[in-house]
PDB file of C-alpha atoms in Angstrom:
ATOM      1  CA  UNK A 949      -6.254   9.351  25.495  1.00  0.00           C
ATOM      2  CA  UNK A 950      -5.853   9.410  21.687  1.00  0.00           C
ATOM      3  CA  UNK A 951      -6.537  13.141  21.663  1.00  0.00           C
ATOM      4  CA  UNK A 952      -3.489  13.696  23.876  1.00  0.00           C
ATOM      5  CA  UNK A 953      -1.183  11.244  22.122  1.00  0.00           C
ATOM      6  CA  UNK A 954      -2.280  11.939  18.546  1.00  0.00           C
ATOM      7  CA  UNK A 955      -4.378  15.103  18.463  1.00  0.00           C
ATOM      8  CA  UNK A 956      -4.861  14.919  14.702  1.00  0.00           C
ATOM      9  CA  UNK A 957      -6.744  11.621  15.015  1.00  0.00           C
ATOM     10  CA  UNK A 958      -9.851  13.408  16.250  1.00  0.00           C
ATOM     11  CA  UNK A 959     -10.193  14.980  12.791  1.00  0.00           C
ATOM     12  CA  UNK A 960     -10.093  11.667  10.937  1.00  0.00           C
ATOM     13  CA  UNK A 961     -13.210   9.906   9.734  1.00  0.00           C
ATOM     14  CA  UNK A 962     -11.486   6.534  10.399  1.00  0.00           C
ATOM     15  CA  UNK A 963      -8.051   5.054  11.218  1.00  0.00           C
ATOM     16  CA  UNK A 964      -7.246   3.985   7.643  1.00  0.00           C
ATOM     17  CA  UNK A 965      -5.001   7.035   6.994  1.00  0.00           C
ATOM     18  CA  UNK A 966      -2.835   6.087   9.979  1.00  0.00           C
ATOM     19  CA  UNK A 967      -2.290   2.523   8.722  1.00  0.00           C
ATOM     20  CA  UNK A 968      -1.688   3.095   4.990  1.00  0.00           C
ATOM     21  CA  UNK A 969       1.792   4.552   5.241  1.00  0.00           C
ATOM     22  CA  UNK A 970       3.305   1.377   6.691  1.00  0.00           C
ATOM     23  CA  UNK A 971       2.825  -0.848   3.613  1.00  0.00           C
ATOM     24  CA  UNK A 972       3.961   1.998   1.363  1.00  0.00           C
ATOM     25  CA  UNK A 973       7.257   2.235   3.229  1.00  0.00           C
ATOM     26  CA  UNK A 974       7.801  -1.487   3.822  1.00  0.00           C
ATOM     27  CA  UNK A 975       6.999  -2.591   0.256  1.00  0.00           C
ATOM     28  CA  UNK A 976       9.175   0.100  -1.326  1.00  0.00           C
ATOM     29  CA  UNK A 977      11.961  -0.858   1.083  1.00  0.00           C
ATOM     30  CA  UNK A 978      11.550  -4.545   0.247  1.00  0.00           C
ATOM     31  CA  UNK A 979      11.852  -3.880  -3.475  1.00  0.00           C
ATOM     32  CA  UNK A 980      14.887  -1.660  -2.975  1.00  0.00           C
ATOM     33  CA  UNK A 981      16.664  -4.238  -0.808  1.00  0.00           C
ATOM     34  CA  UNK A 982      15.813  -7.124  -3.156  1.00  0.00           C
ATOM     35  CA  UNK A 983      17.264  -5.167  -6.091  1.00  0.00           C
ATOM     36  CA  UNK A 984      20.387  -4.375  -4.053  1.00  0.00           C
ATOM     37  CA  UNK A 985      20.719  -8.034  -3.003  1.00  0.00           C
ATOM     38  CA  UNK A 986      20.424  -9.096  -6.632  1.00  0.00           C
ATOM     39  CA  UNK A 987      22.951  -6.549  -7.940  1.00  0.00           C
ATOM     40  CA  UNK A 988      25.443  -7.000  -5.105  1.00  0.00           C
ATOM     41  CA  UNK A 989      24.824 -10.767  -4.807  1.00  0.00           C
ATOM     42  CA  UNK A 990      24.473 -10.489  -1.018  1.00  0.00           C
ATOM     43  CA  UNK A 991      22.081 -12.898   0.666  1.00  0.00           C
ATOM     44  CA  UNK A 992      22.400 -10.879   3.893  1.00  0.00           C
ATOM     45  CA  UNK A 993      20.663  -7.973   2.143  1.00  0.00           C
ATOM     46  CA  UNK A 994      18.044 -10.388   0.800  1.00  0.00           C
ATOM     47  CA  UNK A 995      17.155 -11.331   4.380  1.00  0.00           C
ATOM     48  CA  UNK A 996      16.394  -7.677   5.157  1.00  0.00           C
ATOM     49  CA  UNK A 997      14.329  -7.485   1.965  1.00  0.00           C
ATOM     50  CA  UNK A 998      12.452 -10.629   2.982  1.00  0.00           C
ATOM     51  CA  UNK A 999      11.587  -9.193   6.405  1.00  0.00           C
ATOM     52  CA  UNK A1000      10.435  -5.921   4.825  1.00  0.00           C
ATOM     53  CA  UNK A1001       8.269  -7.852   2.356  1.00  0.00           C
ATOM     54  CA  UNK A1002       6.636  -9.789   5.199  1.00  0.00           C
ATOM     55  CA  UNK A1003       5.995  -6.575   7.156  1.00  0.00           C
ATOM     56  CA  UNK A1004       4.710  -4.898   3.990  1.00  0.00           C
ATOM     57  CA  UNK A1005       2.284  -7.725   3.273  1.00  0.00           C
ATOM     58  CA  UNK A1006       0.986  -7.795   6.844  1.00  0.00           C
ATOM     59  CA  UNK A1007       0.551  -4.028   6.959  1.00  0.00           C
ATOM     60  CA  UNK A1008      -1.040  -4.000   3.472  1.00  0.00           C
ATOM     61  CA  UNK A1009      -3.570  -6.525   4.747  1.00  0.00           C
ATOM     62  CA  UNK A1010      -4.295  -4.247   7.703  1.00  0.00           C
ATOM     63  CA  UNK A1011      -4.634  -1.248   5.374  1.00  0.00           C
ATOM     64  CA  UNK A1012      -7.064  -3.159   3.147  1.00  0.00           C
ATOM     65  CA  UNK A1013      -9.057  -4.246   6.189  1.00  0.00           C
ATOM     66  CA  UNK A1014      -9.310  -0.733   7.590  1.00  0.00           C
ATOM     67  CA  UNK A1015     -10.065   0.675   4.145  1.00  0.00           C
ATOM     68  CA  UNK A1016     -12.884  -1.775   3.452  1.00  0.00           C
ATOM     69  CA  UNK A1017     -14.278  -1.162   6.927  1.00  0.00           C
ATOM     70  CA  UNK A1018     -14.164   2.613   6.419  1.00  0.00           C
ATOM     71  CA  UNK A1019     -15.428   2.673   2.826  1.00  0.00           C
ATOM     72  CA  UNK A1020     -19.111   3.255   3.472  1.00  0.00           C
ATOM     73  CA  UNK A1021     -18.465   6.003   6.013  1.00  0.00           C
ATOM     74  CA  UNK A1022     -16.119   8.081   3.849  1.00  0.00           C
ATOM     75  CA  UNK A1023     -17.856  11.364   3.145  1.00  0.00           C
ATOM     76  CA  UNK A1024     -17.336  11.803  -0.584  1.00  0.00           C
ATOM     77  CA  UNK A1025     -19.833  12.391  -3.345  1.00  0.00           C
ATOM     78  CA  UNK A1026     -20.935   9.512  -5.554  1.00  0.00           C
ATOM     79  CA  UNK A1027     -18.934  10.999  -8.444  1.00  0.00           C
ATOM     80  CA  UNK A1028     -15.701  10.968  -6.386  1.00  0.00           C
ATOM     81  CA  UNK A1029     -16.510   7.443  -5.241  1.00  0.00           C
ATOM     82  CA  UNK A1030     -16.890   6.299  -8.865  1.00  0.00           C
ATOM     83  CA  UNK A1031     -13.925   8.198 -10.323  1.00  0.00           C
ATOM     84  CA  UNK A1032     -11.417   7.790  -7.490  1.00  0.00           C
ATOM     85  CA  UNK A1033     -12.401   5.568  -4.568  1.00  0.00           C
ATOM     86  CA  UNK A1034     -13.426   2.538  -6.629  1.00  0.00           C
ATOM     87  CA  UNK A1035     -10.177   2.673  -8.648  1.00  0.00           C
ATOM     88  CA  UNK A1036      -8.119   3.169  -5.490  1.00  0.00           C
ATOM     89  CA  UNK A1037      -9.777   0.142  -3.900  1.00  0.00           C
ATOM     90  CA  UNK A1038      -9.147  -2.108  -6.906  1.00  0.00           C
ATOM     91  CA  UNK A1039      -5.527  -1.060  -7.260  1.00  0.00           C
ATOM     92  CA  UNK A1040      -4.770  -1.524  -3.561  1.00  0.00           C
ATOM     93  CA  UNK A1041      -6.476  -4.934  -3.490  1.00  0.00           C
ATOM     94  CA  UNK A1042      -4.284  -5.855  -6.476  1.00  0.00           C
ATOM     95  CA  UNK A1043      -1.190  -4.539  -4.687  1.00  0.00           C
ATOM     96  CA  UNK A1044      -1.995  -6.607  -1.609  1.00  0.00           C
ATOM     97  CA  UNK A1045      -2.657  -9.680  -3.734  1.00  0.00           C
ATOM     98  CA  UNK A1046       0.673  -9.244  -5.488  1.00  0.00           C
ATOM     99  CA  UNK A1047       2.476  -8.820  -2.169  1.00  0.00           C
ATOM    100  CA  UNK A1048       0.832 -12.010  -0.856  1.00  0.00           C
ATOM    101  CA  UNK A1049       1.978 -13.951  -3.946  1.00  0.00           C
ATOM    102  CA  UNK A1050       5.502 -12.556  -3.631  1.00  0.00           C
ATOM    103  CA  UNK A1051       5.551 -13.328   0.102  1.00  0.00           C
ATOM    104  CA  UNK A1052       4.480 -16.932  -0.451  1.00  0.00           C
ATOM    105  CA  UNK A1053       7.133 -17.305  -3.133  1.00  0.00           C
ATOM    106  CA  UNK A1054       9.777 -15.755  -0.847  1.00  0.00           C
ATOM    107  CA  UNK A1055       8.691 -17.970   2.078  1.00  0.00           C
ATOM    108  CA  UNK A1056       8.910 -21.024  -0.136  1.00  0.00           C
ATOM    109  CA  UNK A1057      12.334 -20.154  -1.578  1.00  0.00           C
ATOM    110  CA  UNK A1058      13.595 -18.163   1.399  1.00  0.00           C
ATOM    111  CA  UNK A1059      14.725 -15.424   1.401  1.00  0.00           C
ATOM    112  CA  UNK A1060      15.118 -14.708  -2.351  1.00  0.00           C
ATOM    113  CA  UNK A1061      14.226 -17.205  -5.092  1.00  0.00           C
ATOM    114  CA  UNK A1062      17.264 -18.350  -7.100  1.00  0.00           C
ATOM    115  CA  UNK A1063      15.265 -19.519 -10.106  1.00  0.00           C
ATOM    116  CA  UNK A1064      13.088 -16.847 -11.622  1.00  0.00           C
ATOM    117  CA  UNK A1065      14.860 -14.055  -9.766  1.00  0.00           C
ATOM    118  CA  UNK A1066      14.453 -11.542 -12.627  1.00  0.00           C
ATOM    119  CA  UNK A1067      10.715 -12.321 -12.764  1.00  0.00           C
ATOM    120  CA  UNK A1068      10.462 -11.956  -8.969  1.00  0.00           C
ATOM    121  CA  UNK A1069      12.073  -8.501  -9.160  1.00  0.00           C
ATOM    122  CA  UNK A1070       9.880  -7.580 -12.146  1.00  0.00           C
ATOM    123  CA  UNK A1071       6.781  -8.498 -10.114  1.00  0.00           C
ATOM    124  CA  UNK A1072       8.064  -6.363  -7.232  1.00  0.00           C
ATOM    125  CA  UNK A1073       8.483  -3.399  -9.565  1.00  0.00           C
ATOM    126  CA  UNK A1074       5.047  -4.002 -11.129  1.00  0.00           C
ATOM    127  CA  UNK A1075       3.554  -4.130  -7.621  1.00  0.00           C
ATOM    128  CA  UNK A1076       5.154  -0.760  -6.814  1.00  0.00           C
ATOM    129  CA  UNK A1077       3.723   0.751 -10.003  1.00  0.00           C
ATOM    130  CA  UNK A1078       0.220  -0.494  -9.157  1.00  0.00           C
ATOM    131  CA  UNK A1079       0.622   0.707  -5.556  1.00  0.00           C
ATOM    132  CA  UNK A1080       1.831   4.145  -6.676  1.00  0.00           C
ATOM    133  CA  UNK A1081      -1.135   4.633  -8.989  1.00  0.00           C
ATOM    134  CA  UNK A1082      -3.493   3.519  -6.208  1.00  0.00           C
ATOM    135  CA  UNK A1083      -1.827   5.902  -3.763  1.00  0.00           C
ATOM    136  CA  UNK A1084      -2.233   8.720  -6.267  1.00  0.00           C
ATOM    137  CA  UNK A1085      -5.989   8.093  -6.392  1.00  0.00           C
ATOM    138  CA  UNK A1086      -6.023   8.226  -2.588  1.00  0.00           C
ATOM    139  CA  UNK A1087      -4.049  11.465  -2.527  1.00  0.00           C
ATOM    140  CA  UNK A1088      -6.542  13.047  -4.922  1.00  0.00           C
ATOM    141  CA  UNK A1089      -9.417  11.980  -2.681  1.00  0.00           C
ATOM    142  CA  UNK A1090      -7.745  13.387   0.416  1.00  0.00           C
ATOM    143  CA  UNK A1091      -6.254  16.587  -0.962  1.00  0.00           C
ATOM    144  CA  UNK A1092      -8.725  17.481  -3.722  1.00  0.00           C
ATOM    145  CA  UNK A1093     -11.948  16.225  -2.105  1.00  0.00           C
ATOM    146  CA  UNK A1094     -11.215  16.195   1.655  1.00  0.00           C
ATOM    147  CA  UNK A1095     -11.885  12.462   1.994  1.00  0.00           C
ATOM    148  CA  UNK A1096      -9.663  12.185   5.059  1.00  0.00           C
ATOM    149  CA  UNK A1097     -11.096  14.754   7.407  1.00  0.00           C
ATOM    150  CA  UNK A1098     -13.579  17.477   8.106  1.00  0.00           C
ATOM    151  CA  UNK A1099     -11.752  20.635   7.044  1.00  0.00           C
ATOM    152  CA  UNK A1100     -14.522  21.724   4.674  1.00  0.00           C
ATOM    153  CA  UNK A1101     -18.125  20.891   3.931  1.00  0.00           C
ATOM    154  CA  UNK A1102     -18.942  17.623   2.214  1.00  0.00           C
ATOM    155  CA  UNK A1103     -19.529  16.291  -0.327  1.00  0.00           C
ATOM    156  CA  UNK A1104     -17.410  17.957  -3.005  1.00  0.00           C
ATOM    157  CA  UNK A1105     -18.368  16.929  -6.548  1.00  0.00           C
ATOM    158  CA  UNK A1106     -15.754  15.380  -8.847  1.00  0.00           C
ATOM    159  CA  UNK A1107     -14.032  17.656 -11.372  1.00  0.00           C
ATOM    160  CA  UNK A1108     -11.297  16.761 -13.848  1.00  0.00           C
TER     161      UNK A1108
END
């Protein structure tokens, strides 16, 4: 069934690559809408940001779960694992942790904390920076070392 619906899935080593794009989109959207709500002073926009943050945190948790489950089976050399995968894992765990903290704060002071708002937005931006660096490590694994599929022989050794 999956081969008919999503023919590219048969080339994946695991489902992690399918899941990871959701938190990227939701968390960037949440930050954008929170900044807009802050600048425009519109609580209606903050509600959209809040919902995107919740979806981003849930999907980040799913991405972490699928990533940790897939980690041992990813066909990369030990050097790529040490130079890229380990850093990617740490940065994405940090991103998810930050999104959980921000979500709890937003749930507590729904939908956008009045007190500490600049710090809340600063944490959102910091989370996006950490997430972007982590995503860059992932992109290097996939595009430089074929970590996401079976297009070429494995393993490829790490090079700078």
